[in-house]
């Protein structure tokens, strides 16, 4: 085939045959068979072709990411300070600021790249898998191990992992990732095309697309970078990195800080020059100090690292979060819309009893003889449909494969003496109509008992209306009259009230020479055989998780495809909806106008939506979001993908979910457990709190950093500069970052899950937090450090206006005084770190020593401060001088004063909150 039709890159693809030649020729060229490759041959080919992965284009990403660090408003502010110092001839300060810019940019760059790699590495926890035939057996392998010649087994919900030619069956495929077309395209082994572009060939499927309906077998002819997706990846540039809401907020605040710094400079600089008669050199020093003092250098890298560590922690707890920004959103979720089966329950189905026209019967513990059938021929027919209308495989090399419901039906059929191997089932099958979540039915056309039968299973309310006759114990059939229909409905309700999941099974003998040509015709005029009731007990940990949701103000809504009574029974067992939950059936929901649904959801009640379709999930998610709620929505099927994308947090099932659902979701549960969602919400709240804690901690140092320069400028030089620019830079870069990182690992505060979710519109950086940081903690720290500065100078005999320059009698005392300011800032920083550990609770309630990382960070900054103060090389660079024991003793109380003042503030807040809650008569 010419390259222009094959859509290849400029270089030819090696070892790739023509995928549009006849299937038998393609099998010959790939040295494969319709039963797939041998495992040893597949291993050899993997060495030859390499792993089935897309290679990232090297040398393209990191320069842009690194350059991004220098365009941040805080970096631009420091650049302005460096240029100003250079222009004024203060070369040492300018070079020091440039070094700070480079160090901060490198640190932020490394943290962001590590965080991005951490999110990418999470794929290892949920490796993409594919079903293949090897050694003639169905196996599940990791997608990276696919090789040309493999035979893929495709079914609804699968993500296609290689380019392949269909050799049997037909599937509908979502090609939007390659073509942009939103409508699925039908691909079939019976449709052959030649000399058309590959993407238009109706017998080919491609890597990166998803199977939305049907089933088939496909022969892999290209993997990795040799696929169409690989060709596109090789030609395309990387998509721009998504900016999360938290980072957007921080950048806005950074611009605000830059604006404040510039406004302060414009306001105070003329006053300093003309009102205070500062020299040009001193005025520039003031401006540089003002700019540097306003920059919280460690803010962005610390936030990035905190989110990345939070993502890693959630993985260990069973939740794979695919975006860093989603961690913040988790903490504000106030509604969880959850499935029932497998999420609230264990998804370990077991058929406990069956019902036919002869009455109910428990499933025996041991298999009965095939010819006995317990005296009820309907039981034999029931077991036959259980095995025929079924795709599960209880015995494979990788263990049982298939839906838990179908595995339970096979187990029950075996107990009834009608076991059937997967090979025999496959041999007799003529056609399959997959399970449709809207119709709530699955049907197959099978050869059995020397006839052709339509075998159907599904929800009773979907199967029974399609039945016209009922099968009796003696094998005869009678018309299904209204009385019998009512009897069946009563039996379904009775079983559902016990929390059992109920399926109806039906059959119909077909004319082999005139098989129905449509699903509707096949599933008409059925004969009802009976019911199968399955137990799926609630997970033991879910009730406690639901209680935590209630304490946290999180509303739980059950959206399930199960019977209303079954869903209500399970919900009651785990504490959802109270004694008399509100249950909304599918027909009620369909008849509701949007205004009615909004009104129903507005009341805040916990609801159960039964027999819900995936479209209903999407509608419920839209209605909740329109009311301003932050919604977490679970799902596992192909049709759940729109609702998962629409919800604020789409939660897919890692075990039972389809590839499509996992692709659409923001978070994937590796254990399919509702309790893990609550754990993730708790972690999201804790991470959000910790981000606010270290933001408060970092911002609290702005006031003490700026105060010395304002005192210097307003005094007009009568008071010498209490802190040099070099000392300020050493403080920002050397001592601030580690405690901030440690605050990001702080444990959850008491009552974390006892407070309501934060509003969607609430910013992580709020006015009260800035007031606490700048005007409370910052002012206290500034007052203490200035007290230390003046104490040393006055003790040395200084008076306002006395010279303190080099060579003067007061110069050494001045160096000690600036060193006291520097040490006072660090001491205040220690007190701020302990104060920032909690917003309202007392430090005693969370424990002084419960964050060992913070203790190590404080120990490091104290050791670094000692190095800066007493090591001669740093004394020369920073202008510090050794302090006496008395001076050290003067500073020792500073951390306790800062922490104590904030402890008193928090006590007053708790007291006021308690008084307002209890009221005057409390």
PDB file of N, CA and C in Angstrom, residues 42 54 158 165 190 308 325 354 385 466 469 473 786 796 911:
ATOM      1  N   UNK A  42       5.702 -14.853  22.157  1.00  0.00           N
ATOM      2  CA  UNK A  42       5.363 -13.469  22.501  1.00  0.00           C
ATOM      3  C   UNK A  42       6.502 -12.816  23.277  1.00  0.00           C
ATOM      4  N   UNK A  54       4.409   4.637  24.156  1.00  0.00           N
ATOM      5  CA  UNK A  54       4.756   5.815  23.369  1.00  0.00           C
ATOM      6  C   UNK A  54       5.970   6.476  23.987  1.00  0.00           C
ATOM      7  N   UNK A 158     -13.566  -1.741  26.811  1.00  0.00           N
ATOM      8  CA  UNK A 158     -12.117  -1.927  26.725  1.00  0.00           C
ATOM      9  C   UNK A 158     -11.454  -0.748  26.027  1.00  0.00           C
ATOM     10  N   UNK A 165      -6.300  -5.707  13.382  1.00  0.00           N
ATOM     11  CA  UNK A 165      -7.256  -6.049  12.330  1.00  0.00           C
ATOM     12  C   UNK A 165      -8.270  -7.032  12.903  1.00  0.00           C
ATOM     13  N   UNK A 190     -16.319  -8.511   8.995  1.00  0.00           N
ATOM     14  CA  UNK A 190     -17.011  -8.795   7.734  1.00  0.00           C
ATOM     15  C   UNK A 190     -16.916  -7.635   6.751  1.00  0.00           C
ATOM     16  N   UNK A 308       2.015  16.924  45.871  1.00  0.00           N
ATOM     17  CA  UNK A 308       2.595  15.686  45.364  1.00  0.00           C
ATOM     18  C   UNK A 308       2.683  14.632  46.463  1.00  0.00           C
ATOM     19  N   UNK A 325      -4.098  19.074  41.253  1.00  0.00           N
ATOM     20  CA  UNK A 325      -5.093  20.059  41.681  1.00  0.00           C
ATOM     21  C   UNK A 325      -6.339  19.402  42.256  1.00  0.00           C
ATOM     22  N   UNK A 354     -33.653 -19.430  44.300  1.00  0.00           N
ATOM     23  CA  UNK A 354     -34.276 -19.207  42.997  1.00  0.00           C
ATOM     24  C   UNK A 354     -35.781 -19.413  43.151  1.00  0.00           C
ATOM     25  N   UNK A 385     -30.184 -21.175  31.144  1.00  0.00           N
ATOM     26  CA  UNK A 385     -30.080 -19.758  30.780  1.00  0.00           C
ATOM     27  C   UNK A 385     -28.966 -19.088  31.588  1.00  0.00           C
ATOM     28  N   UNK A 466     -41.673  -8.342  28.637  1.00  0.00           N
ATOM     29  CA  UNK A 466     -41.391  -8.925  27.329  1.00  0.00           C
ATOM     30  C   UNK A 466     -41.823 -10.394  27.257  1.00  0.00           C
ATOM     31  N   UNK A 469     -45.531 -15.916  28.154  1.00  0.00           N
ATOM     32  CA  UNK A 469     -45.855 -17.215  28.721  1.00  0.00           C
ATOM     33  C   UNK A 469     -44.949 -17.464  29.931  1.00  0.00           C
ATOM     34  N   UNK A 473     -43.301 -26.467  36.234  1.00  0.00           N
ATOM     35  CA  UNK A 473     -42.374 -27.505  36.683  1.00  0.00           C
ATOM     36  C   UNK A 473     -42.387 -28.724  35.774  1.00  0.00           C
ATOM     37  N   UNK A 786      12.909  44.075  66.768  1.00  0.00           N
ATOM     38  CA  UNK A 786      13.373  45.460  66.909  1.00  0.00           C
ATOM     39  C   UNK A 786      13.759  45.757  68.353  1.00  0.00           C
ATOM     40  N   UNK A 796      25.169  49.638  74.301  1.00  0.00           N
ATOM     41  CA  UNK A 796      26.508  50.047  73.880  1.00  0.00           C
ATOM     42  C   UNK A 796      26.698  51.559  73.930  1.00  0.00           C
ATOM     43  N   UNK A 911     -13.622  30.305  72.799  1.00  0.00           N
ATOM     44  CA  UNK A 911     -14.567  30.719  73.847  1.00  0.00           C
ATOM     45  C   UNK A 911     -15.739  31.476  73.235  1.00  0.00           C
TER      46      UNK A 911
END
